[in-house]
C-alpha cells in the first residue's frame, strides 16, 4: 500500500493541505526496480554550507546483475569481443637466435683430430719410413695397435668429425632452423662460415622477398558470376619458427589462404570499373595478411593480374559486353550528329542565308540528320 504526501512551503499563502490516496499497487513496468523513501523535510531544506558540506561520490546501484536500467554489466578490464581472436601462439615457437660458433673453431677442431690420428699412427709404428722422413719425425717405437691406441684413434676421429661436420655456410636472406628431439633450438641468420652442432638437425629456409604468380583460381564478380583470377602475391617469411614448425607447409598454407580470400571477396572484371581491380586487391591483401600473420608469414600485396570469366559463362558475357559497347557507340554517334545538325541550322539562320518556317526547318533537320548518319556509318 503506497502513500503520497504533498507539503506546501511556508512562504505560500493558505494552510498546507494534505491528501492521502489509497488503492492497490500498480503493476511495475520494470520488475527488478527498487524504490527508496525520502523524508519530506529533506526536500525543502536550506542550501548546504560549503564549509561544512561533505561530498560523497555516488556509485551505480547494481540490480540483478545490471548497472542502472538498460545497460548490461561488464567486467572491468575486459573490452567487448570484436570478431574471432587470432589463435594463441606457443612461446616456444617464437623465433630466437641460436647459439653458434665461428667457423674457425670447427676448422681448428677438425685439424686437431687429423693431427691426432697422424700422431697415433706414428706412435703405433704404422707410418712408412718414407712418410717419417718426409715429415721429419723421430723414429717410432712401433708398439703396435693396442686398446690404448684404438681409444686414442676413436677420440681423434670423433673430434675431427665433429669439427668438420658442424661447418655450415651462412648466406644472405637464408636462415637455418635448428631443432633437437622435436624441440626448437633457434634460428641462424648470420652469414659467413659458422660452426653448428652436427647432432642438431637443421633446415634451410628462404627468407627473401618472394613473388608468387598463382594459377587460375575460381572467384566471383559482384553479381555472382564465375570468374578465373590469376593473382600476384608478394610475401616473405617473417618468423621462421612458426613458418617451419607451426604448420606442415607454409607455401601450401599461403595458397589455401589466397583461394579462401578469393571466395569471399568479389572481383570485378577488367574494364568494368576503373577502381574495381584496385579495391579488390586491397581487400585481398588485407585479408590474406591477417590470416597468415599467426604462422609467421608477412604478405605485402595480393593483386589480381588477370581476370576472366569462366568458360561456361564467357560466351554469354562476351556477347553482352559487345552489345553494351555497340550501344555506347551508337549513343555517342547520335549525340555528335544532333550537335552537328543543330550547329548547321543555327549558323544558316543566324547569318541570314536562309529564312525557314517550321515546316522547312523540320525538313532541313531531317535531311541533315540522314546525311550525317549515312556519312558516319560509311567505313573509312
Tab-separated table of C-alpha atoms in Angstrom:
chain	number	residue	atom	x	y	z
A	1	UNK	CA	0.000	0.000	0.000
A	2	UNK	CA	1.620	3.282	-1.128
A	3	UNK	CA	1.020	6.772	0.330
A	4	UNK	CA	1.723	10.085	-1.433
A	5	UNK	CA	2.187	13.161	0.761
A	6	UNK	CA	2.346	16.736	-0.522
A	7	UNK	CA	3.716	19.619	1.575
A	8	UNK	CA	3.114	23.311	0.940
A	9	UNK	CA	6.118	25.572	1.517
A	10	UNK	CA	5.882	28.003	4.445
A	11	UNK	CA	6.041	31.107	2.219
A	12	UNK	CA	2.914	30.166	0.272
A	13	UNK	CA	-0.425	31.625	1.262
A	14	UNK	CA	-3.029	29.488	2.917
A	15	UNK	CA	-2.805	26.488	5.119
A	16	UNK	CA	-0.964	23.383	3.971
A	17	UNK	CA	-3.149	20.720	2.616
A	18	UNK	CA	-2.531	17.007	2.806
A	19	UNK	CA	-4.118	14.456	0.590
A	20	UNK	CA	-3.957	10.735	1.153
A	21	UNK	CA	-4.773	8.423	-1.705
A	22	UNK	CA	-5.190	4.755	-1.127
A	23	UNK	CA	-5.506	1.911	-3.530
A	24	UNK	CA	-3.797	-1.225	-4.844
A	25	UNK	CA	-0.180	-1.186	-6.064
A	26	UNK	CA	0.026	-0.563	-9.820
A	27	UNK	CA	1.849	-3.069	-11.983
A	28	UNK	CA	5.527	-2.267	-12.252
A	29	UNK	CA	6.902	-1.895	-15.748
A	30	UNK	CA	10.393	-2.964	-14.637
A	31	UNK	CA	10.198	-5.885	-12.257
A	32	UNK	CA	13.707	-5.532	-10.853
A	33	UNK	CA	13.412	-1.825	-9.963
A	34	UNK	CA	13.770	-0.646	-6.363
A	35	UNK	CA	12.379	2.426	-4.624
A	36	UNK	CA	13.767	4.357	-1.689
A	37	UNK	CA	11.719	6.507	0.718
A	38	UNK	CA	12.892	10.122	1.016
A	39	UNK	CA	11.863	12.129	4.126
A	40	UNK	CA	9.654	15.086	3.233
A	41	UNK	CA	11.667	17.589	5.254
A	42	UNK	CA	14.779	16.893	3.149
A	43	UNK	CA	13.073	18.195	0.017
A	44	UNK	CA	12.864	21.787	1.321
A	45	UNK	CA	15.949	22.107	3.470
A	46	UNK	CA	18.235	25.089	3.120
A	47	UNK	CA	21.261	25.019	0.811
A	48	UNK	CA	24.258	23.291	2.461
A	49	UNK	CA	27.114	25.299	3.807
A	50	UNK	CA	30.174	24.836	1.530
A	51	UNK	CA	32.492	24.992	4.509
A	52	UNK	CA	30.788	22.130	6.329
A	53	UNK	CA	29.434	20.089	3.435
A	54	UNK	CA	30.983	16.751	2.585
A	55	UNK	CA	30.881	15.352	-0.940
A	56	UNK	CA	30.346	11.629	-1.203
A	57	UNK	CA	30.888	10.048	-4.637
A	58	UNK	CA	27.896	8.065	-5.799
A	59	UNK	CA	28.207	4.630	-7.306
A	60	UNK	CA	25.663	2.989	-9.562
A	61	UNK	CA	23.413	0.514	-7.821
A	62	UNK	CA	23.721	-2.957	-9.285
A	63	UNK	CA	20.308	-4.570	-9.521
A	64	UNK	CA	20.084	-8.179	-10.617
A	65	UNK	CA	23.432	-8.053	-12.359
A	66	UNK	CA	22.729	-4.741	-14.191
A	67	UNK	CA	24.015	-1.196	-13.790
A	68	UNK	CA	21.013	1.068	-13.570
A	69	UNK	CA	18.436	0.338	-16.259
A	70	UNK	CA	19.072	-0.995	-19.740
A	71	UNK	CA	22.877	-1.410	-19.520
A	72	UNK	CA	24.486	-4.804	-19.116
A	73	UNK	CA	27.268	-5.136	-16.584
A	74	UNK	CA	30.784	-5.663	-17.920
A	75	UNK	CA	33.768	-6.981	-16.065
A	76	UNK	CA	36.487	-4.344	-15.618
A	77	UNK	CA	39.473	-4.673	-17.906
A	78	UNK	CA	37.710	-6.838	-20.485
A	79	UNK	CA	36.659	-4.958	-23.621
A	80	UNK	CA	33.794	-6.344	-25.694
A	81	UNK	CA	34.796	-9.023	-28.141
A	82	UNK	CA	35.276	-7.894	-31.737
A	83	UNK	CA	35.220	-10.880	-34.017
A	84	UNK	CA	37.127	-14.101	-33.584
A	85	UNK	CA	40.546	-13.603	-31.954
A	86	UNK	CA	43.710	-14.916	-33.543
A	87	UNK	CA	44.923	-18.318	-32.357
A	88	UNK	CA	47.328	-18.357	-29.458
A	89	UNK	CA	50.994	-18.700	-30.335
A	90	UNK	CA	53.176	-21.120	-28.407
A	91	UNK	CA	56.029	-19.156	-26.795
A	92	UNK	CA	58.399	-21.959	-27.790
A	93	UNK	CA	57.703	-21.213	-31.458
A	94	UNK	CA	58.795	-17.581	-31.349
A	95	UNK	CA	61.921	-17.056	-33.418
A	96	UNK	CA	65.081	-16.552	-31.396
A	97	UNK	CA	68.779	-16.666	-32.328
A	98	UNK	CA	70.555	-19.981	-31.982
A	99	UNK	CA	73.896	-20.496	-30.314
A	100	UNK	CA	76.618	-20.985	-32.922
A	101	UNK	CA	80.382	-20.607	-33.003
A	102	UNK	CA	82.658	-19.069	-35.602
A	103	UNK	CA	83.764	-21.405	-38.349
A	104	UNK	CA	87.389	-21.120	-37.250
A	105	UNK	CA	86.561	-23.172	-34.164
A	106	UNK	CA	85.287	-26.063	-36.263
A	107	UNK	CA	88.269	-25.904	-38.613
A	108	UNK	CA	90.671	-25.933	-35.667
A	109	UNK	CA	88.883	-28.895	-34.070
A	110	UNK	CA	88.977	-30.848	-37.349
A	111	UNK	CA	92.661	-30.179	-37.842
A	112	UNK	CA	93.374	-31.279	-34.291
A	113	UNK	CA	91.554	-34.539	-34.965
A	114	UNK	CA	93.587	-35.174	-38.129
A	115	UNK	CA	96.826	-34.364	-36.346
A	116	UNK	CA	95.873	-36.686	-33.500
A	117	UNK	CA	95.292	-39.564	-35.918
A	118	UNK	CA	98.689	-38.899	-37.519
A	119	UNK	CA	100.465	-38.888	-34.155
A	120	UNK	CA	98.761	-42.101	-33.078
A	121	UNK	CA	99.744	-43.785	-36.326
A	122	UNK	CA	103.369	-42.740	-35.772
A	123	UNK	CA	103.169	-43.951	-32.181
A	124	UNK	CA	101.868	-47.335	-33.276
A	125	UNK	CA	104.543	-47.626	-35.972
A	126	UNK	CA	102.053	-47.656	-38.862
A	127	UNK	CA	103.748	-44.867	-40.833
A	128	UNK	CA	106.125	-45.876	-43.559
A	129	UNK	CA	109.789	-44.840	-43.302
A	130	UNK	CA	109.294	-42.549	-46.293
A	131	UNK	CA	106.439	-40.676	-44.535
A	132	UNK	CA	108.517	-40.435	-41.365
A	133	UNK	CA	111.413	-38.997	-43.345
A	134	UNK	CA	109.247	-36.517	-45.215
A	135	UNK	CA	107.514	-35.326	-42.037
A	136	UNK	CA	110.879	-35.299	-40.239
A	137	UNK	CA	109.535	-37.277	-37.336
A	138	UNK	CA	111.746	-39.168	-34.876
A	139	UNK	CA	111.932	-42.910	-35.107
A	140	UNK	CA	108.800	-44.576	-33.765
A	141	UNK	CA	108.825	-47.142	-31.011
A	142	UNK	CA	106.455	-49.347	-33.016
A	143	UNK	CA	104.302	-50.501	-30.134
A	144	UNK	CA	101.542	-51.652	-32.490
A	145	UNK	CA	97.762	-51.282	-32.207
A	146	UNK	CA	96.560	-51.939	-28.710
A	147	UNK	CA	93.489	-50.913	-26.718
A	148	UNK	CA	95.048	-47.583	-25.841
A	149	UNK	CA	95.799	-46.804	-29.472
A	150	UNK	CA	92.269	-47.727	-30.549
A	151	UNK	CA	90.743	-45.481	-27.905
A	152	UNK	CA	93.020	-42.644	-28.981
A	153	UNK	CA	92.083	-43.248	-32.621
A	154	UNK	CA	88.375	-43.092	-31.718
A	155	UNK	CA	88.797	-39.850	-29.771
A	156	UNK	CA	90.758	-38.137	-32.523
A	157	UNK	CA	88.309	-39.344	-35.178
A	158	UNK	CA	85.272	-38.075	-33.263
A	159	UNK	CA	86.973	-34.713	-32.760
A	160	UNK	CA	87.692	-34.411	-36.486
A	161	UNK	CA	84.167	-35.460	-37.490
A	162	UNK	CA	82.535	-33.027	-35.072
A	163	UNK	CA	84.847	-30.201	-36.162
A	164	UNK	CA	84.400	-30.598	-39.905
A	165	UNK	CA	80.831	-31.925	-39.755
A	166	UNK	CA	79.477	-28.848	-37.996
A	167	UNK	CA	80.744	-26.340	-40.560
A	168	UNK	CA	77.970	-24.511	-42.419
A	169	UNK	CA	77.952	-21.502	-44.688
A	170	UNK	CA	75.522	-18.764	-43.712
A	171	UNK	CA	74.182	-16.871	-46.715
A	172	UNK	CA	72.295	-13.610	-47.018
A	173	UNK	CA	68.495	-13.926	-46.929
A	174	UNK	CA	68.787	-17.558	-45.821
A	175	UNK	CA	68.177	-18.950	-42.362
A	176	UNK	CA	68.871	-22.269	-40.652
A	177	UNK	CA	66.159	-23.537	-38.304
A	178	UNK	CA	67.633	-25.831	-35.633
A	179	UNK	CA	65.772	-28.464	-33.626
A	180	UNK	CA	66.711	-31.336	-31.362
A	181	UNK	CA	64.469	-34.174	-30.141
A	182	UNK	CA	61.408	-32.362	-31.512
A	183	UNK	CA	62.190	-29.112	-29.732
A	184	UNK	CA	63.005	-25.780	-31.358
A	185	UNK	CA	66.577	-24.696	-30.634
A	186	UNK	CA	66.816	-21.382	-32.505
A	187	UNK	CA	67.387	-19.822	-35.903
A	188	UNK	CA	70.700	-18.905	-37.511
A	189	UNK	CA	70.543	-15.767	-39.659
A	190	UNK	CA	74.268	-14.952	-39.577
A	191	UNK	CA	76.431	-15.030	-42.684
A	192	UNK	CA	79.874	-16.477	-43.315
A	193	UNK	CA	81.480	-19.702	-42.128
A	194	UNK	CA	79.860	-20.941	-38.921
A	195	UNK	CA	80.033	-23.999	-36.723
A	196	UNK	CA	76.766	-25.612	-35.648
A	197	UNK	CA	76.420	-28.714	-33.540
A	198	UNK	CA	76.302	-31.538	-36.129
A	199	UNK	CA	73.994	-33.544	-33.867
A	200	UNK	CA	71.262	-30.896	-34.207
A	201	UNK	CA	69.029	-31.315	-37.309
A	202	UNK	CA	68.765	-28.135	-39.337
A	203	UNK	CA	66.529	-26.934	-42.132
A	204	UNK	CA	67.306	-24.174	-44.617
A	205	UNK	CA	64.550	-21.563	-45.079
A	206	UNK	CA	64.368	-18.860	-47.715
A	207	UNK	CA	63.531	-15.533	-46.021
A	208	UNK	CA	63.899	-13.312	-49.087
A	209	UNK	CA	61.115	-11.172	-50.516
A	210	UNK	CA	59.337	-13.551	-52.873
A	211	UNK	CA	56.827	-13.183	-55.702
A	212	UNK	CA	54.334	-15.933	-56.404
A	213	UNK	CA	52.164	-15.893	-59.503
A	214	UNK	CA	49.269	-18.256	-58.956
A	215	UNK	CA	47.417	-20.390	-61.409
A	216	UNK	CA	43.872	-19.515	-62.454
A	217	UNK	CA	41.758	-19.675	-59.282
A	218	UNK	CA	37.952	-19.657	-59.030
A	219	UNK	CA	36.306	-16.405	-57.948
A	220	UNK	CA	33.086	-14.448	-58.487
A	221	UNK	CA	32.130	-10.941	-59.566
A	222	UNK	CA	29.695	-8.717	-57.593
A	223	UNK	CA	26.784	-10.324	-59.486
A	224	UNK	CA	27.854	-13.847	-58.540
A	225	UNK	CA	29.123	-14.892	-61.993
A	226	UNK	CA	32.025	-17.345	-62.049
A	227	UNK	CA	35.498	-15.946	-62.776
A	228	UNK	CA	39.025	-17.271	-63.196
A	229	UNK	CA	41.559	-14.987	-61.494
A	230	UNK	CA	45.359	-15.055	-61.547
A	231	UNK	CA	46.913	-13.162	-58.622
A	232	UNK	CA	50.436	-11.979	-57.868
A	233	UNK	CA	51.408	-12.363	-54.195
A	234	UNK	CA	54.381	-10.536	-52.665
A	235	UNK	CA	55.396	-12.146	-49.381
A	236	UNK	CA	58.222	-13.377	-47.201
A	237	UNK	CA	58.862	-15.487	-44.112
A	238	UNK	CA	59.000	-13.206	-41.070
A	239	UNK	CA	59.121	-15.777	-38.238
A	240	UNK	CA	60.975	-18.932	-39.295
A	241	UNK	CA	59.997	-20.905	-36.180
A	242	UNK	CA	56.262	-20.582	-36.722
A	243	UNK	CA	56.501	-20.917	-40.517
A	244	UNK	CA	58.528	-24.161	-40.390
A	245	UNK	CA	57.353	-25.822	-37.181
A	246	UNK	CA	53.926	-24.260	-36.670
A	247	UNK	CA	52.408	-25.711	-39.866
A	248	UNK	CA	53.297	-28.523	-42.208
A	249	UNK	CA	53.907	-26.460	-45.368
A	250	UNK	CA	53.773	-22.664	-45.221
A	251	UNK	CA	53.709	-22.263	-49.011
A	252	UNK	CA	50.674	-24.537	-49.333
A	253	UNK	CA	49.031	-22.666	-46.445
A	254	UNK	CA	49.560	-19.365	-48.247
A	255	UNK	CA	47.997	-20.759	-51.406
A	256	UNK	CA	44.956	-22.002	-49.475
A	257	UNK	CA	44.540	-18.607	-47.788
A	258	UNK	CA	44.564	-16.854	-51.160
A	259	UNK	CA	41.923	-19.251	-52.512
A	260	UNK	CA	39.756	-18.711	-49.422
A	261	UNK	CA	40.063	-14.931	-49.744
A	262	UNK	CA	39.055	-15.058	-53.421
A	263	UNK	CA	35.949	-16.981	-52.411
A	264	UNK	CA	34.908	-14.137	-50.056
A	265	UNK	CA	35.995	-11.004	-51.953
A	266	UNK	CA	34.139	-10.195	-55.207
A	267	UNK	CA	36.401	-9.209	-58.091
A	268	UNK	CA	35.226	-7.012	-60.932
A	269	UNK	CA	36.463	-7.931	-64.427
A	270	UNK	CA	38.938	-5.593	-66.036
A	271	UNK	CA	37.225	-2.769	-67.881
A	272	UNK	CA	34.002	-2.847	-65.863
A	273	UNK	CA	35.125	-0.266	-63.301
A	274	UNK	CA	38.318	1.849	-63.180
A	275	UNK	CA	38.902	1.148	-59.462
A	276	UNK	CA	37.321	-2.308	-59.239
A	277	UNK	CA	40.509	-4.369	-59.521
A	278	UNK	CA	42.408	-1.992	-57.205
A	279	UNK	CA	39.757	-2.194	-54.494
A	280	UNK	CA	39.642	-5.984	-54.761
A	281	UNK	CA	43.431	-6.145	-54.490
A	282	UNK	CA	43.444	-4.007	-51.343
A	283	UNK	CA	40.773	-6.173	-49.728
A	284	UNK	CA	42.592	-9.383	-50.670
A	285	UNK	CA	45.916	-8.064	-49.348
A	286	UNK	CA	44.396	-7.078	-46.006
A	287	UNK	CA	42.502	-10.349	-45.581
A	288	UNK	CA	45.393	-12.663	-46.517
A	289	UNK	CA	47.837	-10.687	-44.353
A	290	UNK	CA	45.588	-11.097	-41.305
A	291	UNK	CA	45.190	-14.843	-41.844
A	292	UNK	CA	48.879	-15.595	-42.459
A	293	UNK	CA	50.332	-13.423	-39.678
A	294	UNK	CA	49.841	-16.084	-36.918
A	295	UNK	CA	52.026	-18.575	-38.838
A	296	UNK	CA	54.965	-16.219	-39.332
A	297	UNK	CA	54.268	-15.070	-42.913
A	298	UNK	CA	54.254	-11.429	-43.953
A	299	UNK	CA	52.115	-10.638	-47.003
A	300	UNK	CA	52.631	-7.249	-48.634
A	301	UNK	CA	50.364	-7.404	-51.663
A	302	UNK	CA	47.810	-9.680	-53.349
A	303	UNK	CA	46.864	-8.157	-56.700
A	304	UNK	CA	44.779	-9.714	-59.481
A	305	UNK	CA	46.779	-9.586	-62.725
A	306	UNK	CA	44.316	-11.386	-64.986
A	307	UNK	CA	40.552	-11.638	-64.545
A	308	UNK	CA	38.491	-13.695	-66.974
A	309	UNK	CA	35.032	-15.170	-66.960
A	310	UNK	CA	34.709	-18.914	-66.517
A	311	UNK	CA	34.392	-20.929	-69.757
A	312	UNK	CA	30.734	-21.721	-69.087
A	313	UNK	CA	29.719	-18.033	-68.968
A	314	UNK	CA	32.416	-16.454	-71.133
A	315	UNK	CA	30.471	-16.558	-74.495
A	316	UNK	CA	27.345	-15.011	-72.980
A	317	UNK	CA	29.307	-12.282	-71.201
A	318	UNK	CA	31.266	-11.578	-74.406
A	319	UNK	CA	28.030	-11.011	-76.320
A	320	UNK	CA	26.716	-8.829	-73.510
A	321	UNK	CA	29.820	-6.664	-73.461
A	322	UNK	CA	29.816	-6.329	-77.256
A	323	UNK	CA	26.160	-5.260	-77.163
A	324	UNK	CA	26.899	-2.680	-74.454
A	325	UNK	CA	29.873	-1.376	-76.444
A	326	UNK	CA	27.768	-1.102	-79.592
A	327	UNK	CA	25.054	0.751	-77.679
A	328	UNK	CA	27.604	3.235	-76.321
A	329	UNK	CA	28.999	3.792	-79.800
A	330	UNK	CA	25.551	4.392	-81.222
A	331	UNK	CA	24.671	6.814	-78.443
A	332	UNK	CA	27.898	8.714	-78.995
A	333	UNK	CA	27.359	8.870	-82.754
A	334	UNK	CA	23.780	10.098	-82.321
A	335	UNK	CA	24.901	12.815	-79.915
A	336	UNK	CA	27.542	14.032	-82.364
A	337	UNK	CA	25.050	14.032	-85.265
A	338	UNK	CA	22.494	16.037	-83.281
A	339	UNK	CA	25.157	18.563	-82.303
A	340	UNK	CA	26.298	18.888	-85.918
A	341	UNK	CA	22.751	19.371	-87.223
A	342	UNK	CA	21.983	21.947	-84.552
A	343	UNK	CA	25.170	23.865	-85.287
A	344	UNK	CA	24.473	23.839	-89.062
A	345	UNK	CA	20.886	25.060	-88.779
A	346	UNK	CA	21.861	27.737	-86.253
A	347	UNK	CA	24.598	29.122	-88.492
A	348	UNK	CA	22.378	29.196	-91.571
A	349	UNK	CA	19.587	31.073	-89.828
A	350	UNK	CA	21.830	33.352	-87.743
A	351	UNK	CA	23.726	34.636	-90.785
A	352	UNK	CA	20.536	35.211	-92.750
A	353	UNK	CA	21.450	32.825	-95.541
A	354	UNK	CA	18.030	31.191	-95.469
A	355	UNK	CA	14.643	32.010	-93.994
A	356	UNK	CA	12.847	28.910	-92.766
A	357	UNK	CA	9.428	28.356	-91.338
A	358	UNK	CA	8.626	25.466	-89.034
A	359	UNK	CA	7.907	23.011	-91.839
A	360	UNK	CA	11.083	23.870	-93.761
A	361	UNK	CA	13.151	23.749	-90.574
A	362	UNK	CA	11.907	20.248	-89.757
A	363	UNK	CA	12.603	19.088	-93.297
A	364	UNK	CA	16.131	20.525	-93.215
A	365	UNK	CA	16.823	18.917	-89.878
A	366	UNK	CA	15.609	15.558	-91.186
A	367	UNK	CA	17.718	15.736	-94.339
A	368	UNK	CA	20.839	16.810	-92.484
A	369	UNK	CA	20.359	14.035	-89.915
A	370	UNK	CA	20.040	11.395	-92.627
A	371	UNK	CA	23.077	12.761	-94.441
A	372	UNK	CA	25.276	12.919	-91.350
A	373	UNK	CA	24.204	9.433	-90.161
A	374	UNK	CA	24.939	7.986	-93.606
A	375	UNK	CA	28.358	9.631	-93.627
A	376	UNK	CA	29.187	8.377	-90.126
A	377	UNK	CA	28.060	4.876	-90.993
A	378	UNK	CA	30.297	4.501	-94.078
A	379	UNK	CA	33.547	2.600	-93.382
A	380	UNK	CA	36.663	4.695	-93.659
